[in-house]
Short mmCIF file of C-alpha atoms in Angstrom, two decimals:
data_model
loop_
_atom_site.label_atom_id
_atom_site.label_comp_id
_atom_site.label_asym_id
_atom_site.label_seq_id
_atom_site.Cartn_x
_atom_site.Cartn_y
_atom_site.Cartn_z
CA MET A 555 -18.70 22.06 9.54
CA PHE A 556 -21.96 20.12 9.50
CA ILE A 557 -22.46 20.93 5.81
CA VAL A 558 -18.88 19.92 4.97
CA GLU A 559 -19.24 16.69 6.93
CA THR A 560 -22.57 15.93 5.25
CA VAL A 561 -21.08 16.36 1.78
CA CYS A 562 -18.05 14.21 2.63
CA VAL A 563 -20.11 11.45 4.25
CA GLY A 564 -22.51 11.44 1.29
CA TRP A 565 -19.61 11.01 -1.13
CA PHE A 566 -18.03 8.27 1.00
CA SER A 567 -21.35 6.47 1.33
CA MET A 568 -21.95 6.51 -2.43
CA GLU A 569 -18.45 5.21 -3.08
CA PHE A 570 -18.85 2.45 -0.48
CA LEU A 571 -22.18 1.32 -1.91
CA LEU A 572 -20.89 1.29 -5.48
CA ARG A 573 -17.88 -0.78 -4.51
CA PHE A 574 -20.14 -3.14 -2.55
CA VAL A 575 -22.50 -3.60 -5.50
CA GLN A 576 -19.68 -4.30 -7.96
CA ALA A 577 -17.78 -6.66 -5.63
CA ASP A 578 -17.65 -10.27 -6.79
CA SER A 579 -17.82 -11.66 -3.25
CA LYS A 580 -19.91 -9.57 -0.86
CA LEU A 581 -18.68 -11.50 2.18
CA ALA A 582 -15.02 -11.01 1.26
CA PHE A 583 -15.72 -7.32 0.67
CA LEU A 584 -17.21 -6.90 4.15
CA ARG A 585 -14.29 -8.73 5.72
CA GLY A 586 -11.71 -6.42 4.17
CA PRO A 587 -9.83 -4.32 6.77
CA LEU A 588 -10.09 -1.08 4.82
CA ASN A 589 -13.78 -1.67 4.14
CA ILE A 590 -14.42 -2.19 7.87
CA VAL A 591 -12.62 1.09 8.57
CA ASP A 592 -14.77 2.82 5.94
CA ALA A 593 -17.97 1.49 7.52
CA MET A 594 -16.86 2.50 11.04
CA ALA A 595 -16.04 5.99 9.75
CA ILE A 596 -19.40 6.44 8.01
CA LEU A 597 -21.84 4.91 10.52
CA PRO A 598 -21.28 7.42 13.41
CA TYR A 599 -22.69 10.23 11.28
CA TYR A 600 -25.97 8.40 10.66
CA VAL A 601 -26.18 7.22 14.28
CA SER A 602 -25.74 10.79 15.51
CA LEU A 603 -28.50 11.96 13.17
CA ILE A 604 -30.91 9.32 14.48
CA VAL A 605 -30.13 9.92 18.16
CA ASP A 606 -30.16 13.73 17.96
CA GLU A 607 -33.67 13.84 16.51
CA ASN A 608 -35.40 14.02 19.94
CA PRO A 609 -32.83 15.37 22.40
CA THR A 610 -35.25 17.33 24.59
CA SER A 611 -37.88 14.68 25.17
CA GLU A 612 -35.36 12.32 26.73
CA HIS A 613 -34.39 14.76 29.49
CA GLU A 614 -37.95 14.87 30.80
CA ARG A 615 -37.82 11.22 31.86
CA PRO A 616 -37.12 10.11 35.44
CA SER A 617 -33.70 9.32 36.85
CA GLY A 618 -33.56 5.88 35.22
CA GLY A 619 -34.11 7.42 31.82
CA LYS A 620 -31.42 10.01 32.49
CA GLY A 621 -28.94 7.27 33.37
CA TYR A 622 -29.76 5.47 30.15
CA LEU A 623 -29.42 8.74 28.26
CA ASP A 624 -26.01 9.36 29.81
CA LYS A 625 -24.80 5.95 28.72
CA LEU A 626 -26.21 6.51 25.26
CA GLY A 627 -24.51 9.90 25.11
CA LEU A 628 -21.20 8.30 26.06
CA VAL A 629 -21.57 5.74 23.27
CA LEU A 630 -22.48 8.53 20.88
CA ARG A 631 -19.39 10.53 21.81
CA ILE A 632 -17.24 7.45 21.28
CA LEU A 633 -18.80 6.94 17.86
CA ARG A 634 -18.22 10.58 17.00
CA ALA A 635 -14.58 10.16 17.99
CA LEU A 636 -14.33 7.41 15.40
CA ARG A 637 -14.63 10.05 12.70
CA ILE A 638 -10.87 10.37 12.87
CA LEU A 639 -10.84 7.13 10.88
CA TYR A 640 -11.49 9.27 7.81
CA VAL A 641 -7.72 9.73 7.76
CA MET A 642 -7.26 6.00 7.18
CA ARG A 643 -9.01 6.35 3.84
CA LEU A 644 -5.86 8.01 2.57
CA ALA A 645 -4.26 4.56 2.61
CA ARG A 646 -6.09 3.77 -0.62
CA HIS A 647 -4.29 6.57 -2.43
CA SER A 648 -1.00 6.89 -0.50
CA LEU A 649 1.92 4.65 -1.31
CA GLY A 650 3.59 5.47 2.01
CA LEU A 651 0.60 4.42 4.12
CA GLN A 652 0.19 1.24 2.11
CA THR A 653 3.87 0.47 2.67
CA LEU A 654 3.47 1.09 6.39
CA GLY A 655 0.51 -1.26 6.63
CA MET A 656 2.27 -3.98 4.65
CA THR A 657 5.37 -3.61 6.82
CA VAL A 658 3.38 -3.95 10.03
CA ARG A 659 1.60 -7.03 8.67
CA ARG A 660 4.82 -8.70 7.55
CA SER A 661 6.87 -7.74 10.62
CA THR A 662 4.59 -9.12 13.31
CA ARG A 663 7.32 -11.45 14.55
CA GLU A 664 9.83 -8.61 14.86
CA PHE A 665 7.31 -6.44 16.71
CA GLY A 666 6.56 -9.37 18.99
CA LEU A 667 10.25 -9.75 19.80
CA LEU A 668 10.49 -6.02 20.47
CA MET A 669 7.58 -6.15 22.91
CA LEU A 670 9.06 -9.23 24.58
CA PHE A 671 12.45 -7.56 25.09
CA LEU A 672 10.78 -4.42 26.38
CA CYS A 673 8.58 -6.32 28.85
CA VAL A 674 11.52 -8.30 30.21
CA ALA A 675 13.60 -5.14 30.67
CA VAL A 676 10.70 -3.28 32.32
CA THR A 677 10.14 -6.10 34.81
CA LEU A 678 13.87 -6.04 35.55
CA PHE A 679 14.48 -2.33 36.06
CA SER A 680 11.22 -1.39 37.80
CA PRO A 681 11.97 -3.33 41.04
CA LEU A 682 15.54 -2.04 40.99
CA VAL A 683 14.57 1.63 40.80
CA HIS A 684 11.82 1.09 43.38
CA LEU A 685 14.36 -0.49 45.71
CA ALA A 686 16.92 2.25 45.11
CA GLU A 687 14.49 5.15 45.62
CA SER A 688 11.88 3.99 48.12
CA GLU A 689 13.78 1.58 50.32
CA LEU A 690 17.15 3.32 50.42
CA THR A 691 16.27 7.02 50.27
CA GLY A 692 12.55 7.08 51.12
CA ALA A 693 11.49 9.04 48.02
CA GLN A 694 7.76 9.07 47.30
CA ASP A 695 7.86 9.26 43.51
CA PHE A 696 8.26 5.50 43.13
CA SER A 697 5.50 4.39 45.47
CA SER A 698 5.19 0.82 44.15
CA ILE A 699 6.67 -1.51 41.58
CA PRO A 700 3.66 -1.27 39.20
CA ALA A 701 3.92 2.53 39.43
CA SER A 702 7.59 2.20 38.46
CA TYR A 703 6.59 0.42 35.25
CA TRP A 704 5.60 3.75 33.72
CA TRP A 705 8.98 5.23 34.49
CA ALA A 706 10.79 2.21 33.06
CA ILE A 707 8.76 2.35 29.82
CA ILE A 708 9.30 6.05 29.14
CA SER A 709 12.97 5.75 30.08
CA MET A 710 13.72 2.74 27.87
CA THR A 711 11.93 4.31 24.92
CA THR A 712 14.01 7.48 25.49
CA VAL A 713 10.91 9.64 25.95
CA GLY A 714 11.54 10.83 29.49
CA TYR A 715 8.57 12.99 30.54
CA GLY A 716 10.26 13.92 33.81
CA ASP A 717 7.23 13.26 36.02
CA MET A 718 9.15 10.50 37.86
CA VAL A 719 12.87 11.13 38.31
CA PRO A 720 15.34 9.16 40.46
CA ARG A 721 17.26 11.50 42.76
CA SER A 722 19.66 9.16 44.52
CA ILE A 723 22.94 7.92 43.14
CA PRO A 724 21.85 4.25 43.01
CA GLY A 725 18.59 5.25 41.34
CA GLN A 726 20.43 7.29 38.72
CA VAL A 727 22.75 4.36 38.01
CA VAL A 728 19.70 2.15 37.46
CA ALA A 729 18.20 4.85 35.22
CA LEU A 730 21.38 5.03 33.13
CA SER A 731 21.41 1.25 32.75
CA SER A 732 17.75 1.20 31.69
CA ILE A 733 18.27 3.96 29.11
CA LEU A 734 21.28 2.22 27.53
CA SER A 735 19.46 -1.10 27.53
CA GLY A 736 16.44 0.52 25.92
CA ILE A 737 18.56 1.95 23.12
CA LEU A 738 20.03 -1.48 22.37
CA ILE A 739 16.69 -3.27 22.64
CA MET A 740 14.98 -0.82 20.30
CA ALA A 741 17.86 -1.08 17.81
CA PHE A 742 17.88 -4.89 17.51
CA PRO A 743 14.60 -5.42 15.58
CA ALA A 744 14.72 -1.99 13.91
CA THR A 745 17.15 -3.19 11.24
CA SER A 746 14.92 -6.07 10.18
CA ILE A 747 11.85 -3.82 10.20
CA PHE A 748 13.66 -1.22 8.08
CA HIS A 749 14.66 -3.83 5.47
CA MET A 750 11.10 -5.11 5.40
CA PHE A 751 9.82 -1.55 4.90
CA SER A 752 12.25 -0.97 2.03
CA ARG A 753 11.30 -4.26 0.38
CA SER A 754 7.58 -3.57 0.72
CA TYR A 755 8.04 -0.09 -0.73
CA GLN A 756 9.88 -1.46 -3.76
CA GLU A 757 7.22 -4.12 -4.36
CA LEU A 758 4.36 -1.65 -4.13
CA LYS A 759 6.16 0.83 -6.34
CA GLN A 760 6.77 -1.82 -9.01
CA GLU A 761 3.14 -2.90 -8.78
CA HIS A 762 1.91 0.67 -9.22
CA ASP A 763 4.27 1.20 -12.17
CA ARG A 764 3.02 -2.01 -13.79
CA LEU A 765 -0.62 -0.98 -13.35
CA PHE A 766 0.16 2.47 -14.73
CA LYS A 767 1.83 0.97 -17.81
CA GLU A 768 -1.11 -1.36 -18.36
CA GLU A 769 -3.54 1.55 -18.14
CA CYS A 770 -1.46 3.56 -20.61
CA ALA A 771 -1.30 0.60 -22.99
CA ALA A 772 -5.05 0.07 -22.74
CA ALA A 773 -5.67 3.77 -23.41
CA ALA A 774 -3.32 3.70 -26.40
CA ALA A 775 -5.02 0.60 -27.75
CA ALA A 776 -8.41 2.26 -27.36
CA THR A 777 -7.31 5.35 -29.26
CA THR A 778 -5.62 3.43 -32.10
CA GLY A 779 -8.43 0.90 -32.46
CA PRO A 780 -10.39 2.61 -35.31
CA GLU A 781 -7.22 3.15 -37.35
CA ASP A 782 -6.36 -0.54 -37.04
CA GLU A 783 -9.82 -1.47 -38.30
CA GLN A 784 -9.37 0.79 -41.34
CA ASP A 785 -6.00 -0.78 -42.05
CA ARG A 786 -7.57 -4.22 -41.92
CA GLY A 787 -9.88 -3.29 -44.87
CA TRP A 788 -6.96 -3.07 -47.33
CA VAL A 789 -5.95 -6.21 -49.22
CA ALA A 790 -2.28 -7.04 -48.81
CA PHE A 791 -0.68 -7.95 -52.14
CA PRO A 792 2.73 -9.59 -52.37
CA PRO A 793 5.58 -7.35 -53.58
CA PRO A 794 6.43 -7.61 -57.29
CA ARG A 795 9.35 -9.81 -58.27
CA LEU A 796 11.78 -9.12 -61.10
CA VAL A 797 11.78 -12.06 -63.56
CA LEU A 798 14.35 -12.21 -66.35
CA THR A 799 12.97 -13.70 -69.59
CA PRO A 800 15.16 -14.37 -72.60
CA ASP A 801 14.61 -12.14 -75.59
CA THR A 802 14.67 -14.24 -78.69
CA GLU A 803 14.14 -11.40 -81.12
CA THR A 804 17.27 -9.35 -80.42
CA PRO A 805 20.67 -10.63 -81.39
CA GLY A 806 23.02 -11.63 -78.62
CA SER A 807 20.27 -12.98 -76.38
CA PHE A 808 20.42 -15.84 -73.92
CA GLU A 809 19.05 -18.26 -76.51
CA ASP A 810 21.84 -17.38 -78.92
CA LEU A 811 24.31 -17.98 -76.14
CA SER A 812 22.85 -21.39 -75.47
CA LEU A 813 22.99 -22.26 -79.19
CA LEU A 814 26.58 -21.15 -79.37
CA GLY A 815 27.39 -23.33 -76.42
CA ASN A 816 25.72 -26.31 -78.01
CA VAL A 817 27.56 -25.78 -81.27
CA GLY A 818 30.84 -25.59 -79.45
CA GLU A 819 30.12 -28.80 -77.64
CA THR A 820 29.18 -30.64 -80.85
CA SER A 821 32.15 -29.49 -82.85
CA GLY A 822 34.67 -30.03 -80.13
CA ASN A 823 37.40 -28.21 -82.09
CA ASN A 824 36.07 -24.69 -82.48
CA LYS A 825 35.88 -23.59 -78.83
CA HIS A 826 36.03 -19.84 -78.87
CA PRO A 827 35.55 -17.86 -75.69
CA LEU A 828 32.60 -15.53 -75.60
CA PRO A 829 33.28 -11.83 -75.42
CA ALA A 830 32.54 -10.00 -72.15
CA GLY A 831 30.02 -7.73 -73.87
CA ALA A 832 27.71 -10.67 -74.50
CA PHE A 833 26.76 -10.79 -70.84
#
């Protein structure tokens, strides 16, 4: 696993550095969300290599050094847990993950309304179930109102772990009301979020299709470039035109026809029609 991780981190590091070098604005590159995720996914590996170089010498220190080492080990474990951010790199190559991120960014108002509705309902049903279970029946599951918040959240989101269950009739009525309210509250913003997801998916799909067509056109232009240059070396001549010139040597030509017409005009009396074979 160490060898596999080393190879993957080396590849990711080379890709990150190349993109950083070719970026037009280095500051804008470092501020990018996906670039921050890439850096947070790569750095724990190098930090673990630096810290693990002298693991035995640190344990020989007094108690103060051990406390510092424990804190450093906790930070190191947290950094190692950040390796799961490697999965977020799939967002660069997955249309579905890109659509999800765009939907979350565009639907912040809808998610805010969802959280507001949920918080209001939780603060409403938690005191009711606490009153129905603890004050009326004396059950110990709902020890306080803040402890009842957990039950209200998992009930309204229709998860229902079953670790806290109302056993009295009033408590079950409150639970039924909270579950039905949770279904309605979760359904209200879901329609808007779904339409936003569908719209974002169509936009990203059209953008990917446009980029793919541009790449195909560029590749086709690159392959047909030499042939176009060879075609440009030929001189384009105009197409030949058919020009009718009168033949004065053969009898019955256009000149004879014109003379006959002139004679007819001068005489005025001898106007004979020309035969059809003359044309």
